[in-house]
PDB file of C-alpha atoms in Angstrom:
ATOM      1  CA  MET S   1      10.094  47.145  20.337  1.00  0.00           C
ATOM      2  CA  ILE S   2       6.859  46.478  20.351  1.00  0.00           C
ATOM      3  CA  VAL S   3       4.956  46.437  17.126  1.00  0.00           C
ATOM      4  CA  ASP S   4       1.165  46.431  16.799  1.00  0.00           C
ATOM      5  CA  CYS S   5      -0.386  45.242  13.560  1.00  0.00           C
ATOM      6  CA  HIS S   6      -4.140  45.753  14.234  1.00  0.00           C
ATOM      7  CA  VAL S   7      -5.356  49.022  15.659  1.00  0.00           C
ATOM      8  CA  HIS S   8      -8.875  51.067  14.731  1.00  0.00           C
ATOM      9  CA  VAL S   9      -9.359  54.194  13.777  1.00  0.00           C
ATOM     10  CA  TYR S  10     -12.214  56.440  13.189  1.00  0.00           C
ATOM     11  CA  PRO S  11     -12.401  60.016  11.318  1.00  0.00           C
ATOM     12  CA  PRO S  12     -14.216  62.642  13.154  1.00  0.00           C
ATOM     13  CA  GLU S  13     -17.082  62.671  10.749  1.00  0.00           C
ATOM     14  CA  ILE S  14     -17.593  58.969  10.900  1.00  0.00           C
ATOM     15  CA  VAL S  15     -18.117  59.184  14.578  1.00  0.00           C
ATOM     16  CA  ARG S  16     -20.084  62.550  14.308  1.00  0.00           C
ATOM     17  CA  ASP S  17     -22.246  60.980  12.095  1.00  0.00           C
ATOM     18  CA  ALA S  18     -22.049  57.363  13.417  1.00  0.00           C
ATOM     19  CA  GLU S  19     -26.122  56.862  13.981  1.00  0.00           C
ATOM     20  CA  LYS S  20     -26.558  58.176  10.513  1.00  0.00           C
ATOM     21  CA  ILE S  21     -24.225  56.171   8.733  1.00  0.00           C
ATOM     22  CA  ALA S  22     -25.745  53.001  10.688  1.00  0.00           C
ATOM     23  CA  ARG S  23     -28.931  53.188   8.829  1.00  0.00           C
ATOM     24  CA  THR S  24     -27.599  51.619   5.702  1.00  0.00           C
ATOM     25  CA  GLU S  25     -24.239  49.802   6.595  1.00  0.00           C
ATOM     26  CA  GLU S  26     -25.546  47.080   8.638  1.00  0.00           C
ATOM     27  CA  HIS S  27     -22.231  45.846   9.874  1.00  0.00           C
ATOM     28  CA  PHE S  28     -20.985  48.888  11.013  1.00  0.00           C
ATOM     29  CA  ALA S  29     -24.543  49.227  13.304  1.00  0.00           C
ATOM     30  CA  LEU S  30     -23.849  45.823  14.706  1.00  0.00           C
ATOM     31  CA  LEU S  31     -20.414  46.424  15.622  1.00  0.00           C
ATOM     32  CA  ILE S  32     -20.972  49.836  17.101  1.00  0.00           C
ATOM     33  CA  GLY S  33     -24.125  48.866  18.878  1.00  0.00           C
ATOM     34  CA  GLY S  34     -21.794  45.877  20.567  1.00  0.00           C
ATOM     35  CA  LYS S  35     -21.192  46.384  24.638  1.00  0.00           C
ATOM     36  CA  VAL S  36     -17.435  46.702  23.812  1.00  0.00           C
ATOM     37  CA  HIS S  37     -17.305  49.067  21.082  1.00  0.00           C
ATOM     38  CA  LYS S  38     -15.031  52.154  21.613  1.00  0.00           C
ATOM     39  CA  TRP S  39     -14.172  55.188  19.534  1.00  0.00           C
ATOM     40  CA  ALA S  40     -10.270  56.746  19.152  1.00  0.00           C
ATOM     41  CA  ALA S  41      -8.257  59.181  17.211  1.00  0.00           C
ATOM     42  CA  ALA S  42      -5.261  58.808  15.931  1.00  0.00           C
ATOM     43  CA  GLU S  43      -3.535  60.849  18.893  1.00  0.00           C
ATOM     44  CA  ASP S  44      -5.832  58.339  21.359  1.00  0.00           C
ATOM     45  CA  VAL S  45      -3.714  55.754  19.448  1.00  0.00           C
ATOM     46  CA  VAL S  46      -0.336  57.260  20.107  1.00  0.00           C
ATOM     47  CA  GLU S  47      -1.188  58.110  23.728  1.00  0.00           C
ATOM     48  CA  GLN S  48      -1.866  55.211  24.647  1.00  0.00           C
ATOM     49  CA  MET S  49       0.984  53.668  22.936  1.00  0.00           C
ATOM     50  CA  ASP S  50       3.381  55.916  25.109  1.00  0.00           C
ATOM     51  CA  ARG S  51       1.570  54.429  28.115  1.00  0.00           C
ATOM     52  CA  ASP S  52       2.187  50.922  27.205  1.00  0.00           C
ATOM     53  CA  GLY S  53       5.934  51.436  25.781  1.00  0.00           C
ATOM     54  CA  VAL S  54       4.362  50.507  21.995  1.00  0.00           C
ATOM     55  CA  ASP S  55       6.731  51.778  18.929  1.00  0.00           C
ATOM     56  CA  VAL S  56       4.560  51.423  16.209  1.00  0.00           C
ATOM     57  CA  SER S  57       1.184  51.227  15.444  1.00  0.00           C
ATOM     58  CA  TRP S  58      -0.463  49.432  12.187  1.00  0.00           C
ATOM     59  CA  ILE S  59      -3.888  51.442  11.658  1.00  0.00           C
ATOM     60  CA  PHE S  60      -6.852  51.175   9.907  1.00  0.00           C
ATOM     61  CA  GLY S  61     -10.492  53.044   9.270  1.00  0.00           C
ATOM     62  CA  PHE S  62     -13.389  50.896   9.361  1.00  0.00           C
ATOM     63  CA  ALA S  63     -14.259  49.116   6.175  1.00  0.00           C
ATOM     64  CA  PHE S  64     -17.662  50.080   4.682  1.00  0.00           C
ATOM     65  CA  LYS S  65     -19.717  49.100   1.792  1.00  0.00           C
ATOM     66  CA  ASP S  66     -19.897  52.891   0.568  1.00  0.00           C
ATOM     67  CA  PRO S  67     -16.918  53.536  -1.221  1.00  0.00           C
ATOM     68  CA  GLY S  68     -17.062  56.977  -0.202  1.00  0.00           C
ATOM     69  CA  LEU S  69     -16.692  56.507   3.411  1.00  0.00           C
ATOM     70  CA  CYS S  70     -13.761  54.194   2.925  1.00  0.00           C
ATOM     71  CA  VAL S  71     -11.997  57.226   1.199  1.00  0.00           C
ATOM     72  CA  LEU S  72     -12.908  59.628   4.398  1.00  0.00           C
ATOM     73  CA  CYS S  73     -11.370  56.688   6.196  1.00  0.00           C
ATOM     74  CA  ASN S  74      -8.002  56.214   4.286  1.00  0.00           C
ATOM     75  CA  ASP S  75      -7.776  60.251   4.045  1.00  0.00           C
ATOM     76  CA  TYR S  76      -7.983  60.207   7.292  1.00  0.00           C
ATOM     77  CA  VAL S  77      -4.994  56.768   8.019  1.00  0.00           C
ATOM     78  CA  ILE S  78      -2.635  58.631   5.098  1.00  0.00           C
ATOM     79  CA  ASP S  79      -2.753  62.083   7.250  1.00  0.00           C
ATOM     80  CA  ALA S  80      -2.482  60.079  10.392  1.00  0.00           C
ATOM     81  CA  VAL S  81       0.806  58.339   8.723  1.00  0.00           C
ATOM     82  CA  ARG S  82       2.237  61.862   8.084  1.00  0.00           C
ATOM     83  CA  ARG S  83       1.450  63.916  11.177  1.00  0.00           C
ATOM     84  CA  PHE S  84       3.100  60.969  13.525  1.00  0.00           C
ATOM     85  CA  PRO S  85       6.391  59.999  11.664  1.00  0.00           C
ATOM     86  CA  GLY S  86       7.849  56.850  12.402  1.00  0.00           C
ATOM     87  CA  ARG S  87       4.442  55.802  15.030  1.00  0.00           C
ATOM     88  CA  PHE S  88       2.043  54.496  12.543  1.00  0.00           C
ATOM     89  CA  ARG S  89       2.211  52.359   9.357  1.00  0.00           C
ATOM     90  CA  GLY S  90      -1.100  52.853   7.410  1.00  0.00           C
ATOM     91  CA  LEU S  91      -3.314  50.506   5.692  1.00  0.00           C
ATOM     92  CA  ALA S  92      -6.094  50.947   3.214  1.00  0.00           C
ATOM     93  CA  VAL S  93     -10.068  49.965   3.389  1.00  0.00           C
ATOM     94  CA  VAL S  94     -12.256  49.525   0.613  1.00  0.00           C
ATOM     95  CA  PRO S  95     -15.280  47.595  -0.538  1.00  0.00           C
ATOM     96  CA  PRO S  96     -13.691  44.689  -2.604  1.00  0.00           C
ATOM     97  CA  MET S  97     -16.882  44.295  -4.974  1.00  0.00           C
ATOM     98  CA  ALA S  98     -17.268  47.995  -5.776  1.00  0.00           C
ATOM     99  CA  ARG S  99     -16.577  49.520  -9.325  1.00  0.00           C
ATOM    100  CA  GLY S 100     -12.740  51.885  -8.924  1.00  0.00           C
ATOM    101  CA  MET S 101     -12.125  49.876  -5.671  1.00  0.00           C
ATOM    102  CA  ASP S 102      -8.410  49.108  -7.470  1.00  0.00           C
ATOM    103  CA  ARG S 103      -7.868  52.701  -7.999  1.00  0.00           C
ATOM    104  CA  GLU S 104      -8.211  53.428  -4.349  1.00  0.00           C
ATOM    105  CA  ILE S 105      -6.083  51.027  -3.466  1.00  0.00           C
ATOM    106  CA  ILE S 106      -2.943  52.382  -5.960  1.00  0.00           C
ATOM    107  CA  ARG S 107      -3.996  55.852  -4.861  1.00  0.00           C
ATOM    108  CA  CYS S 108      -3.415  54.356  -0.958  1.00  0.00           C
ATOM    109  CA  ARG S 109      -0.122  53.037  -2.134  1.00  0.00           C
ATOM    110  CA  GLU S 110       1.058  55.638  -3.733  1.00  0.00           C
ATOM    111  CA  ALA S 111       0.301  57.931  -0.393  1.00  0.00           C
ATOM    112  CA  GLY S 112       2.246  55.754   1.788  1.00  0.00           C
ATOM    113  CA  LEU S 113       0.215  53.068   3.066  1.00  0.00           C
ATOM    114  CA  VAL S 114       1.138  49.302   3.323  1.00  0.00           C
ATOM    115  CA  GLY S 115      -1.312  46.948   3.105  1.00  0.00           C
ATOM    116  CA  VAL S 116      -5.680  46.499   2.667  1.00  0.00           C
ATOM    117  CA  GLY S 117      -7.304  45.666   5.816  1.00  0.00           C
ATOM    118  CA  GLU S 118      -9.269  44.616   7.995  1.00  0.00           C
ATOM    119  CA  ILE S 119     -11.497  43.807   5.280  1.00  0.00           C
ATOM    120  CA  PHE S 120     -15.070  42.410   6.642  1.00  0.00           C
ATOM    121  CA  PRO S 121     -15.921  39.895   4.150  1.00  0.00           C
ATOM    122  CA  GLN S 122     -19.144  39.148   5.516  1.00  0.00           C
ATOM    123  CA  GLY S 123     -20.252  42.750   6.653  1.00  0.00           C
ATOM    124  CA  GLN S 124     -18.865  43.507   2.599  1.00  0.00           C
ATOM    125  CA  ASN S 125     -20.796  40.881   1.072  1.00  0.00           C
ATOM    126  CA  LEU S 126     -17.611  39.353  -0.085  1.00  0.00           C
ATOM    127  CA  ASP S 127     -17.134  35.581  -0.218  1.00  0.00           C
ATOM    128  CA  ILE S 128     -13.011  35.112   0.030  1.00  0.00           C
ATOM    129  CA  SER S 129     -13.456  31.541  -1.025  1.00  0.00           C
ATOM    130  CA  ASP S 130     -14.791  32.395  -4.369  1.00  0.00           C
ATOM    131  CA  ILE S 131     -11.824  33.188  -6.711  1.00  0.00           C
ATOM    132  CA  ARG S 132     -14.065  35.282  -9.023  1.00  0.00           C
ATOM    133  CA  GLN S 133     -15.164  37.225  -6.411  1.00  0.00           C
ATOM    134  CA  THR S 134     -11.420  37.700  -4.686  1.00  0.00           C
ATOM    135  CA  TRP S 135      -8.492  37.762  -7.686  1.00  0.00           C
ATOM    136  CA  ARG S 136      -8.950  41.372  -8.625  1.00  0.00           C
ATOM    137  CA  LEU S 137      -8.359  42.735  -4.877  1.00  0.00           C
ATOM    138  CA  ALA S 138      -5.463  40.278  -4.407  1.00  0.00           C
ATOM    139  CA  GLY S 139      -4.077  40.618  -7.657  1.00  0.00           C
ATOM    140  CA  THR S 140      -3.802  44.598  -7.177  1.00  0.00           C
ATOM    141  CA  VAL S 141      -2.364  44.051  -3.536  1.00  0.00           C
ATOM    142  CA  HIS S 142       0.180  41.383  -4.677  1.00  0.00           C
ATOM    143  CA  GLU S 143       1.094  43.673  -8.092  1.00  0.00           C
ATOM    144  CA  LEU S 144       1.926  46.728  -5.581  1.00  0.00           C
ATOM    145  CA  GLY S 145       3.598  45.026  -2.990  1.00  0.00           C
ATOM    146  CA  MET S 146       0.854  45.177   0.040  1.00  0.00           C
ATOM    147  CA  PHE S 147      -0.871  42.540   1.502  1.00  0.00           C
ATOM    148  CA  LEU S 148      -4.174  41.701   2.847  1.00  0.00           C
ATOM    149  CA  MET S 149      -5.592  42.032   6.266  1.00  0.00           C
ATOM    150  CA  PHE S 150      -9.148  39.342   6.634  1.00  0.00           C
ATOM    151  CA  HIS S 151     -11.255  39.632   9.582  1.00  0.00           C
ATOM    152  CA  SER S 152     -11.776  35.738  10.446  1.00  0.00           C
ATOM    153  CA  ALA S 153     -13.394  33.706  13.242  1.00  0.00           C
ATOM    154  CA  GLU S 154     -13.605  30.687  15.055  1.00  0.00           C
ATOM    155  CA  PRO S 155     -16.137  28.402  13.590  1.00  0.00           C
ATOM    156  CA  VAL S 156     -17.493  26.850  17.549  1.00  0.00           C
ATOM    157  CA  GLY S 157     -17.877  28.526  20.283  1.00  0.00           C
ATOM    158  CA  HIS S 158     -20.233  31.561  21.701  1.00  0.00           C
ATOM    159  CA  ASP S 159     -21.047  34.257  19.147  1.00  0.00           C
ATOM    160  CA  TYR S 160     -20.538  37.698  19.565  1.00  0.00           C
ATOM    161  CA  ALA S 161     -20.986  41.253  17.508  1.00  0.00           C
ATOM    162  CA  GLY S 162     -19.652  41.325  13.813  1.00  0.00           C
ATOM    163  CA  LYS S 163     -18.071  36.895  14.616  1.00  0.00           C
ATOM    164  CA  GLY S 164     -18.284  36.594  10.744  1.00  0.00           C
ATOM    165  CA  ASN S 165     -18.729  33.551   8.520  1.00  0.00           C
ATOM    166  CA  VAL S 166     -14.919  33.433   7.495  1.00  0.00           C
ATOM    167  CA  GLY S 167     -13.267  30.359   9.254  1.00  0.00           C
ATOM    168  CA  PRO S 168     -10.591  27.807   8.520  1.00  0.00           C
ATOM    169  CA  ARG S 169     -12.113  26.758   5.408  1.00  0.00           C
ATOM    170  CA  GLU S 170     -12.679  29.494   3.710  1.00  0.00           C
ATOM    171  CA  ALA S 171      -9.490  31.396   4.785  1.00  0.00           C
ATOM    172  CA  ALA S 172      -7.659  28.415   3.390  1.00  0.00           C
ATOM    173  CA  GLU S 173      -9.129  28.553  -0.142  1.00  0.00           C
ATOM    174  CA  PHE S 174      -8.505  31.902  -0.852  1.00  0.00           C
ATOM    175  CA  CYS S 175      -4.537  31.024   0.221  1.00  0.00           C
ATOM    176  CA  VAL S 176      -4.907  28.106  -2.215  1.00  0.00           C
ATOM    177  CA  HIS S 177      -6.442  30.583  -4.844  1.00  0.00           C
ATOM    178  CA  HIS S 178      -3.709  32.809  -3.925  1.00  0.00           C
ATOM    179  CA  PRO S 179      -0.560  31.720  -3.047  1.00  0.00           C
ATOM    180  CA  GLU S 180       1.197  35.123  -4.526  1.00  0.00           C
ATOM    181  CA  THR S 181      -0.788  37.828  -2.120  1.00  0.00           C
ATOM    182  CA  ARG S 182       0.424  37.907   1.686  1.00  0.00           C
ATOM    183  CA  VAL S 183      -2.613  37.709   3.853  1.00  0.00           C
ATOM    184  CA  ILE S 184      -2.857  38.288   7.697  1.00  0.00           C
ATOM    185  CA  PHE S 185      -5.940  36.514   9.101  1.00  0.00           C
ATOM    186  CA  ALA S 186      -7.118  38.292  11.941  1.00  0.00           C
ATOM    187  CA  HIS S 187      -8.389  36.539  15.575  1.00  0.00           C
ATOM    188  CA  PHE S 188      -5.665  33.793  15.365  1.00  0.00           C
ATOM    189  CA  GLY S 189      -6.932  32.302  11.587  1.00  0.00           C
ATOM    190  CA  GLY S 190     -10.225  31.367  13.828  1.00  0.00           C
ATOM    191  CA  GLY S 191      -8.192  28.713  14.222  1.00  0.00           C
ATOM    192  CA  LEU S 192      -6.399  28.404  10.803  1.00  0.00           C
ATOM    193  CA  TRP S 193      -3.125  27.441  12.257  1.00  0.00           C
ATOM    194  CA  MET S 194      -3.555  24.165  13.750  1.00  0.00           C
ATOM    195  CA  TYR S 195      -4.077  22.945  10.250  1.00  0.00           C
ATOM    196  CA  GLU S 196      -0.676  24.019   9.098  1.00  0.00           C
ATOM    197  CA  LEU S 197       0.151  20.512  11.042  1.00  0.00           C
ATOM    198  CA  MET S 198      -1.032  19.095   7.973  1.00  0.00           C
ATOM    199  CA  PRO S 199       1.886  18.945   5.433  1.00  0.00           C
ATOM    200  CA  GLU S 200      -0.106  20.067   2.055  1.00  0.00           C
ATOM    201  CA  MET S 201      -1.601  22.825   4.196  1.00  0.00           C
ATOM    202  CA  LYS S 202       1.598  23.695   5.415  1.00  0.00           C
ATOM    203  CA  LEU S 203       2.441  24.556   1.720  1.00  0.00           C
ATOM    204  CA  TYR S 204      -0.767  26.251   0.585  1.00  0.00           C
ATOM    205  CA  LEU S 205      -0.520  28.495   3.762  1.00  0.00           C
ATOM    206  CA  SER S 206       3.044  29.450   3.251  1.00  0.00           C
ATOM    207  CA  ASN S 207       1.978  33.164   2.452  1.00  0.00           C
ATOM    208  CA  ALA S 208      -1.095  33.551   5.738  1.00  0.00           C
ATOM    209  CA  ARG S 209      -0.160  35.151   8.815  1.00  0.00           C
ATOM    210  CA  TYR S 210      -2.060  35.166  11.970  1.00  0.00           C
ATOM    211  CA  ASP S 211      -2.115  38.102  14.522  1.00  0.00           C
ATOM    212  CA  SER S 212      -3.580  38.233  18.033  1.00  0.00           C
ATOM    213  CA  ALA S 213      -6.565  40.711  18.347  1.00  0.00           C
ATOM    214  CA  ALA S 214      -9.004  39.848  20.938  1.00  0.00           C
ATOM    215  CA  TRP S 215      -6.707  36.926  22.326  1.00  0.00           C
ATOM    216  CA  PRO S 216      -8.188  37.635  25.929  1.00  0.00           C
ATOM    217  CA  TRP S 217     -11.244  37.079  25.619  1.00  0.00           C
ATOM    218  CA  LEU S 218     -11.090  33.694  23.198  1.00  0.00           C
ATOM    219  CA  TYR S 219      -7.781  31.848  24.093  1.00  0.00           C
ATOM    220  CA  GLU S 220      -6.069  30.701  27.315  1.00  0.00           C
ATOM    221  CA  PRO S 221      -2.594  31.464  26.979  1.00  0.00           C
ATOM    222  CA  ALA S 222      -1.431  28.123  26.050  1.00  0.00           C
ATOM    223  CA  VAL S 223      -2.665  29.028  22.749  1.00  0.00           C
ATOM    224  CA  PHE S 224       0.714  30.634  21.937  1.00  0.00           C
ATOM    225  CA  SER S 225       2.807  27.282  22.602  1.00  0.00           C
ATOM    226  CA  ALA S 226       0.198  24.939  20.853  1.00  0.00           C
ATOM    227  CA  MET S 227       0.838  27.643  17.751  1.00  0.00           C
ATOM    228  CA  ALA S 228       4.811  27.219  18.630  1.00  0.00           C
ATOM    229  CA  ALA S 229       4.591  23.355  18.708  1.00  0.00           C
ATOM    230  CA  ALA S 230       2.442  23.545  15.228  1.00  0.00           C
ATOM    231  CA  GLY S 231       5.397  24.880  13.789  1.00  0.00           C
ATOM    232  CA  VAL S 232       4.176  28.557  12.823  1.00  0.00           C
ATOM    233  CA  GLY S 233       6.053  30.537  15.788  1.00  0.00           C
ATOM    234  CA  ASP S 234       7.650  33.090  13.041  1.00  0.00           C
ATOM    235  CA  LYS S 235       3.831  33.389  11.590  1.00  0.00           C
ATOM    236  CA  ILE S 236       2.195  34.741  15.123  1.00  0.00           C
ATOM    237  CA  LEU S 237       1.711  38.683  14.641  1.00  0.00           C
ATOM    238  CA  TYR S 238       0.959  41.152  17.941  1.00  0.00           C
ATOM    239  CA  GLY S 239      -2.310  43.207  17.398  1.00  0.00           C
ATOM    240  CA  SER S 240      -4.608  44.556  20.183  1.00  0.00           C
ATOM    241  CA  ASP S 241      -7.667  45.496  18.600  1.00  0.00           C
ATOM    242  CA  PHE S 242      -7.061  48.628  20.251  1.00  0.00           C
ATOM    243  CA  PRO S 243      -9.091  50.656  21.093  1.00  0.00           C
ATOM    244  CA  ILE S 244     -11.126  47.591  22.575  1.00  0.00           C
ATOM    245  CA  LEU S 245      -8.026  46.130  24.079  1.00  0.00           C
ATOM    246  CA  SER S 246      -4.513  47.369  24.636  1.00  0.00           C
ATOM    247  CA  PHE S 247      -1.010  45.432  25.590  1.00  0.00           C
ATOM    248  CA  PRO S 248      -1.464  45.314  28.573  1.00  0.00           C
ATOM    249  CA  ARG S 249      -3.910  42.560  28.553  1.00  0.00           C
ATOM    250  CA  TYR S 250      -1.806  40.407  25.670  1.00  0.00           C
ATOM    251  CA  LYS S 251       1.554  41.026  27.887  1.00  0.00           C
ATOM    252  CA  LYS S 252      -0.153  39.384  30.922  1.00  0.00           C
ATOM    253  CA  LEU S 253      -1.335  36.391  28.510  1.00  0.00           C
ATOM    254  CA  LEU S 254       2.099  36.223  27.244  1.00  0.00           C
ATOM    255  CA  ASP S 255       3.665  35.949  30.432  1.00  0.00           C
ATOM    256  CA  ALA S 256       1.592  33.256  31.601  1.00  0.00           C
ATOM    257  CA  SER S 257       2.062  31.267  28.416  1.00  0.00           C
ATOM    258  CA  GLY S 258       5.763  30.733  29.531  1.00  0.00           C
ATOM    259  CA  ALA S 259       7.018  31.693  25.851  1.00  0.00           C
ATOM    260  CA  SER S 260      10.885  32.465  25.816  1.00  0.00           C
ATOM    261  CA  ASP S 261      12.404  35.986  25.647  1.00  0.00           C
ATOM    262  CA  GLU S 262      12.918  35.186  21.922  1.00  0.00           C
ATOM    263  CA  ALA S 263       9.714  33.679  21.032  1.00  0.00           C
ATOM    264  CA  GLY S 264       7.912  36.978  23.055  1.00  0.00           C
ATOM    265  CA  ALA S 265      10.601  39.264  20.615  1.00  0.00           C
ATOM    266  CA  GLN S 266       9.387  37.780  17.561  1.00  0.00           C
ATOM    267  CA  PHE S 267       5.347  37.947  18.442  1.00  0.00           C
ATOM    268  CA  LEU S 268       5.802  41.439  19.607  1.00  0.00           C
ATOM    269  CA  SER S 269       7.845  42.881  16.744  1.00  0.00           C
ATOM    270  CA  GLY S 270      10.331  40.650  15.085  1.00  0.00           C
ATOM    271  CA  ASN S 271       7.810  38.229  12.803  1.00  0.00           C
ATOM    272  CA  ALA S 272       6.059  41.899  12.025  1.00  0.00           C
ATOM    273  CA  LEU S 273       8.841  43.483  11.158  1.00  0.00           C
ATOM    274  CA  SER S 274       9.908  40.884   8.631  1.00  0.00           C
ATOM    275  CA  PHE S 275       6.664  40.472   6.927  1.00  0.00           C
ATOM    276  CA  LEU S 276       6.910  43.877   6.317  1.00  0.00           C
ATOM    277  CA  ARG S 277      10.154  43.553   4.842  1.00  0.00           C
ATOM    278  CA  GLU S 278       9.553  40.734   2.218  1.00  0.00           C
ATOM    279  CA  ASP S 279       8.782  42.249  -0.883  1.00  0.00           C
ATOM    280  CA  HIS S 280       7.735  46.030  -0.936  1.00  0.00           C
ATOM    281  CA  PRO S 281       8.828  47.241  -4.494  1.00  0.00           C
ATOM    282  CA  LEU S 282       7.804  50.674  -3.499  1.00  0.00           C
ATOM    283  CA  SER S 283       8.786  51.070   0.070  1.00  0.00           C
TER     284      SER S 283
END
């Protein structure tokens, strides 16, 4: 079984009005102006899933600063989950500092969505290391039995559109402040997993998971065995970042990593399924 936990979808209105929206949404403008950007509707995702043998995808819209645009994305995700039963699990996007953010998350949870993300901290003016800015978001998600997904990135290496300013230090601070809130840090957490070799940080990061989105552009195949050696093999989730990348690129890296069949199965579905089962009182 294959579960892809990091898939972007876009309502047709967003695609149609992208140029207009970009005038007031700087982070959106930055990402759609990048060389690798692609659009995908729910139907495109299902078509690619069928080609690649992916069973389930966790889908989400774009995390705008404008609450109305986030609602539009959430409505699209809710509808896609209903139209393709069994193929999708949905995440909600919200501007974390906006008034009414908690009500929108509740609405999405009641509609069947399971998480909140992918949140873009820099693009949405959120400092995830500041508990004064994160407590309401973290508390709402926890109380509803949902999880969070944050964009994160390595603090070294080449720059790229949307890399952002959230690395291991900021991600770790969030976990220290909110041990009750289950959280996925995209893009291998910017290397946060390495600090689980420190006993104190292993405890602090108990609620953290790391997805593999953009692996082909960031790391050698050996990162997989390095994470296993660090004791986080049960915390890595397969995420493709589709439509930018898709499964065959990851399969090539996984094969080259020398991972056992058991470790590969954990990565491709087992860890994601266990993560979803941990605490969902409304499921």
